[in-house]
Short mmCIF file of C-alpha atoms and ligand atoms in Angstrom, two decimals:
data_model
loop_
_atom_site.label_atom_id
_atom_site.label_comp_id
_atom_site.label_asym_id
_atom_site.label_seq_id
_atom_site.Cartn_x
_atom_site.Cartn_y
_atom_site.Cartn_z
CA MET A 73 2.78 13.69 6.22
CA ASN A 74 0.65 10.68 5.23
CA GLY A 75 2.61 7.45 4.77
CA LEU A 76 3.06 6.07 1.25
CA PHE A 77 0.50 3.51 0.09
CA ILE A 78 2.11 0.81 -2.06
CA THR A 79 0.32 -2.18 -3.59
CA ILE A 80 1.55 -5.31 -5.33
CA GLU A 81 -0.62 -6.97 -7.94
CA GLY A 82 -0.34 -9.84 -10.35
CA PRO A 83 -2.00 -13.03 -11.50
CA ASP A 84 -2.00 -16.04 -9.17
CA GLY A 85 1.47 -17.60 -9.03
CA SER A 86 3.24 -14.37 -10.04
CA GLY A 87 5.58 -14.63 -7.05
CA LYS A 88 4.19 -11.55 -5.36
CA SER A 89 4.15 -13.08 -1.85
CA THR A 90 7.89 -13.81 -2.04
CA GLN A 91 8.58 -10.25 -3.20
CA ILE A 92 6.45 -8.77 -0.44
CA LYS A 93 8.38 -10.71 2.20
CA LYS A 94 11.67 -9.44 0.79
CA LEU A 95 10.36 -5.87 0.68
CA ALA A 96 9.20 -6.09 4.29
CA GLU A 97 12.70 -7.26 5.29
CA PHE A 98 14.23 -4.32 3.43
CA LEU A 99 11.91 -1.80 5.13
CA LYS A 100 12.64 -3.31 8.54
CA GLU A 101 16.40 -3.19 8.01
CA SER A 102 16.10 0.41 6.80
CA SER A 103 14.10 1.38 9.95
CA ILE A 104 11.25 2.72 7.83
CA PRO A 105 7.98 2.60 9.78
CA PHE A 106 5.55 0.43 7.83
CA ILE A 107 2.74 -2.08 7.99
CA LEU A 108 2.42 -5.14 5.82
CA THR A 109 -1.10 -6.17 5.00
CA ARG A 110 -3.13 -8.03 2.39
CA GLU A 111 -6.48 -8.31 0.65
CA PRO A 112 -8.87 -9.87 1.02
CA GLY A 113 -8.11 -9.68 4.74
CA GLY A 114 -6.02 -7.47 6.97
CA THR A 115 -8.52 -7.11 9.85
CA ALA A 116 -10.54 -9.61 11.89
CA VAL A 117 -13.76 -8.82 9.99
CA SER A 118 -11.99 -8.82 6.61
CA ASP A 119 -10.28 -12.16 7.37
CA LYS A 120 -13.67 -13.74 8.11
CA ILE A 121 -14.95 -12.44 4.77
CA ARG A 122 -11.78 -13.82 3.12
CA SER A 123 -12.50 -17.33 4.42
CA LEU A 124 -16.00 -17.16 2.99
CA ILE A 125 -14.92 -15.80 -0.41
CA LEU A 126 -12.17 -18.36 -0.94
CA ASP A 127 -14.01 -21.37 0.47
CA PRO A 128 -14.01 -24.08 -2.24
CA ALA A 129 -17.24 -25.41 -0.63
CA HIS A 130 -19.18 -22.58 -2.33
CA PRO A 131 -18.93 -22.94 -6.12
CA GLU A 132 -22.51 -21.56 -6.24
CA MET A 133 -21.41 -18.08 -5.10
CA ALA A 134 -22.97 -15.48 -7.43
CA ASP A 135 -20.61 -13.11 -9.23
CA GLU A 136 -22.43 -10.14 -7.67
CA THR A 137 -21.93 -11.62 -4.19
CA GLU A 138 -18.25 -12.13 -4.90
CA VAL A 139 -17.59 -8.55 -6.00
CA LEU A 140 -19.51 -7.18 -3.00
CA LEU A 141 -17.72 -9.43 -0.52
CA TYR A 142 -14.30 -8.33 -1.79
CA ALA A 143 -15.47 -4.71 -1.51
CA ALA A 144 -16.90 -5.29 1.99
CA SER A 145 -13.62 -6.79 3.16
CA ARG A 146 -11.80 -3.83 1.62
CA ALA A 147 -14.05 -1.18 3.22
CA GLN A 148 -13.26 -2.51 6.69
CA HIS A 149 -9.56 -2.80 5.86
CA VAL A 150 -9.32 0.79 4.60
CA LYS A 151 -11.16 2.28 7.58
CA GLU A 152 -9.72 0.17 10.35
CA LYS A 153 -6.15 -0.31 9.19
CA ILE A 154 -4.88 1.48 6.07
CA ILE A 155 -6.00 5.06 6.77
CA PRO A 156 -4.99 5.03 10.46
CA ALA A 157 -1.52 3.68 9.55
CA GLN A 158 -1.07 6.31 6.85
CA LYS A 159 -2.09 9.02 9.31
CA GLU A 160 0.61 7.81 11.68
CA GLY A 161 3.07 8.36 8.81
CA LYS A 162 3.61 4.64 8.22
CA LEU A 163 4.23 3.23 4.78
CA VAL A 164 1.45 0.77 3.92
CA LEU A 165 2.60 -2.22 1.88
CA CYS A 166 -0.48 -4.05 0.67
CA ASP A 167 -0.75 -7.38 -1.14
CA ARG A 168 -3.55 -6.54 -3.67
CA PHE A 169 -6.16 -3.76 -3.67
CA VAL A 170 -8.94 -2.39 -5.95
CA ASP A 171 -7.01 -3.23 -9.14
CA ALA A 172 -7.42 -6.92 -8.23
CA SER A 173 -11.20 -6.54 -8.20
CA VAL A 174 -11.12 -4.82 -11.59
CA ALA A 175 -8.89 -7.59 -13.00
CA TYR A 176 -10.58 -10.63 -11.40
CA GLN A 177 -14.22 -9.58 -11.02
CA ALA A 178 -14.61 -7.16 -13.95
CA TYR A 179 -12.29 -8.55 -16.64
CA GLY A 180 -12.30 -12.12 -15.27
CA LEU A 181 -15.99 -12.62 -14.52
CA GLY A 182 -17.35 -10.08 -17.01
CA ILE A 183 -18.98 -7.64 -14.57
CA PRO A 184 -18.85 -4.13 -16.15
CA VAL A 185 -15.68 -2.26 -15.14
CA GLU A 186 -17.80 0.82 -14.27
CA ASP A 187 -19.82 -1.20 -11.73
CA VAL A 188 -16.77 -2.70 -10.05
CA THR A 189 -15.11 0.72 -9.99
CA ARG A 190 -18.20 2.41 -8.52
CA ILE A 191 -18.69 -0.24 -5.81
CA ASN A 192 -15.05 0.06 -4.84
CA ARG A 193 -15.09 3.85 -4.82
CA PHE A 194 -17.85 3.60 -2.24
CA ALA A 195 -15.93 0.96 -0.26
CA THR A 196 -12.63 2.87 -0.17
CA GLY A 197 -13.83 6.47 -0.19
CA GLY A 198 -11.76 6.83 -3.35
CA LEU A 199 -8.42 5.89 -1.74
CA LYS A 200 -5.75 5.22 -4.39
CA PRO A 201 -2.27 3.72 -4.00
CA ASP A 202 0.70 6.05 -4.54
CA ARG A 203 2.52 3.26 -6.34
CA SER A 204 1.50 -0.16 -7.67
CA TYR A 205 3.72 -2.96 -8.93
CA LEU A 206 2.28 -5.36 -11.45
CA ILE A 207 4.22 -8.61 -11.58
CA ASP A 208 3.18 -10.11 -14.88
CA VAL A 209 3.34 -13.83 -15.57
CA ALA A 210 1.60 -16.15 -18.04
CA PRO A 211 -1.25 -18.15 -16.40
CA GLU A 212 0.29 -21.51 -17.36
CA ILE A 213 3.47 -20.60 -15.49
CA GLY A 214 1.51 -19.21 -12.54
CA ARG A 215 -0.54 -22.41 -12.37
CA GLN A 216 2.60 -24.58 -12.49
CA ARG A 217 4.14 -22.59 -9.65
CA MET A 218 1.02 -22.92 -7.52
CA VAL A 219 0.65 -26.63 -8.12
CA SER A 220 4.28 -27.27 -7.23
CA ARG A 221 3.91 -25.15 -4.09
CA TYR A 222 0.73 -26.72 -2.70
CA SER A 223 -0.88 -30.06 -3.36
CA GLY A 224 -3.50 -29.92 -6.17
CA GLU A 225 -6.53 -30.00 -3.89
CA ALA A 226 -5.28 -27.11 -1.72
CA LEU A 227 -6.10 -24.52 -4.44
CA ASP A 228 -8.75 -22.02 -3.25
CA ARG A 229 -12.05 -21.24 -5.01
CA ILE A 230 -10.50 -18.56 -7.25
CA GLU A 231 -7.29 -20.47 -8.01
CA GLN A 232 -9.38 -23.47 -9.10
CA LYS A 233 -11.04 -21.56 -11.94
CA GLU A 234 -10.17 -22.56 -15.48
CA LEU A 235 -7.12 -21.24 -17.35
CA ASP A 236 -9.29 -19.06 -19.67
CA TYR A 237 -10.47 -17.11 -16.67
CA HIS A 238 -6.88 -16.56 -15.51
CA GLU A 239 -5.95 -15.47 -19.05
CA ARG A 240 -8.71 -12.82 -18.93
CA VAL A 241 -7.44 -11.70 -15.52
CA ARG A 242 -3.91 -11.36 -16.86
CA SER A 243 -4.94 -9.27 -19.86
CA GLY A 244 -7.21 -7.28 -17.52
CA PHE A 245 -4.21 -6.40 -15.39
CA GLN A 246 -2.33 -5.37 -18.54
CA LYS A 247 -5.21 -3.03 -19.52
CA ILE A 248 -5.27 -1.53 -16.04
CA TYR A 249 -1.53 -0.95 -16.33
CA GLU A 250 -1.91 0.72 -19.76
CA GLU A 251 -4.54 3.08 -18.35
CA ASN A 252 -2.63 3.93 -15.16
CA LYS A 253 1.00 4.07 -16.26
CA GLU A 254 1.79 7.02 -14.00
CA ARG A 255 0.96 4.88 -10.95
CA PHE A 256 2.18 1.46 -12.09
CA LEU A 257 5.51 -0.21 -12.64
CA LEU A 258 5.23 -3.31 -14.80
CA VAL A 259 7.67 -6.06 -13.76
CA ASP A 260 8.41 -9.19 -15.79
CA GLY A 261 7.60 -12.06 -13.42
CA ASN A 262 9.44 -14.61 -15.59
CA GLN A 263 12.75 -13.29 -14.25
CA THR A 264 14.43 -14.80 -11.19
CA GLU A 265 13.19 -13.75 -7.74
CA ASP A 266 16.32 -11.64 -7.25
CA GLU A 267 15.93 -9.90 -10.61
CA VAL A 268 12.30 -9.03 -9.87
CA PHE A 269 13.28 -7.77 -6.43
CA ASP A 270 16.05 -5.56 -7.86
CA VAL A 271 13.61 -3.81 -10.19
CA ILE A 272 11.09 -3.14 -7.41
CA ILE A 273 13.60 -2.11 -4.77
CA LYS A 274 15.29 0.42 -7.08
CA ASP A 275 11.92 2.06 -7.63
CA ILE A 276 10.99 2.04 -3.94
CA LYS A 277 14.31 3.64 -3.00
CA LEU A 278 13.58 6.46 -5.45
CA LEU A 279 10.07 6.90 -4.06
CA LEU A 280 11.39 7.04 -0.51
CA ALA A 281 14.11 9.51 -1.46
CA ASN A 282 11.56 11.80 -3.13
CA ARG A 283 9.21 11.55 -0.18
CA TYR A 284 11.51 11.99 2.76
CA ASN A 285 14.49 14.04 1.53
P1 TMP B 258 -4.09 -13.90 -2.83
O1 TMP B 258 -3.81 -15.22 -3.49
O2 TMP B 258 -3.32 -12.77 -3.38
O3 TMP B 258 -4.06 -14.01 -1.33
O4 TMP B 258 -5.62 -13.55 -3.19
C1 TMP B 258 -6.62 -14.48 -3.01
C2 TMP B 258 -7.42 -14.65 -4.26
O5 TMP B 258 -8.42 -13.64 -4.34
C3 TMP B 258 -6.62 -14.59 -5.55
O6 TMP B 258 -7.02 -15.65 -6.39
C4 TMP B 258 -7.03 -13.28 -6.16
C5 TMP B 258 -8.42 -13.07 -5.65
N1 TMP B 258 -8.88 -11.67 -5.53
C6 TMP B 258 -9.95 -11.25 -6.30
O7 TMP B 258 -10.50 -12.03 -7.09
N2 TMP B 258 -10.40 -9.97 -6.15
C7 TMP B 258 -9.85 -9.09 -5.25
O8 TMP B 258 -10.30 -7.94 -5.14
C8 TMP B 258 -8.72 -9.56 -4.46
C9 TMP B 258 -8.10 -8.64 -3.47
C10 TMP B 258 -8.28 -10.84 -4.63
#
């Protein structure tokens, strides 16, 4: 049986990296075979594309280039890493996937959703997560968290964009959630780390029980 494909999404500063680390610890302790991976990135080729996309030295990057680079990184990731791991029966825990491109590049930049969706269908062969967690947080709070975590100048090219853009991304994620409720669990990212983790872990335990028992 193919391994479960689980993604975590949310605006910058939603706390998703902390949650992913905790989830990985849980899976390890439970002896569930899994891989932990992220986008953009996850393979050598995809990581090189990630460095280019996020490089603050390129504010001139065209929106079309950006959407295609994310999709190129994703195509390699799906073929080289996600599908083979699933075939081995491993659970794939992925930090962001296609929904991020719809939120950031379509809703954030204003590229038509149909275009972003079509480009990504080509890149992924239509692969969809079995479950996606959306950790929702207001952009002002996300920004505060990021600034307190790094020094101001360490923000990457996307994180540096203005608050309006991040507001569009957030409401984009909410629309995606509304349209895909059967796949998504919406989690309030204003709660404490432990509270957020409890909500996600309860759901994952149910998923695992349904899958393997
Ligand atoms: P990360 O902070 O989750 O590592 O992601 C890096 C940045 O890339 C973050 O600002 C979100 C952005 N991003 C997109 O704009 N589109 C995408 O498809 C993905 C995967 C990430």
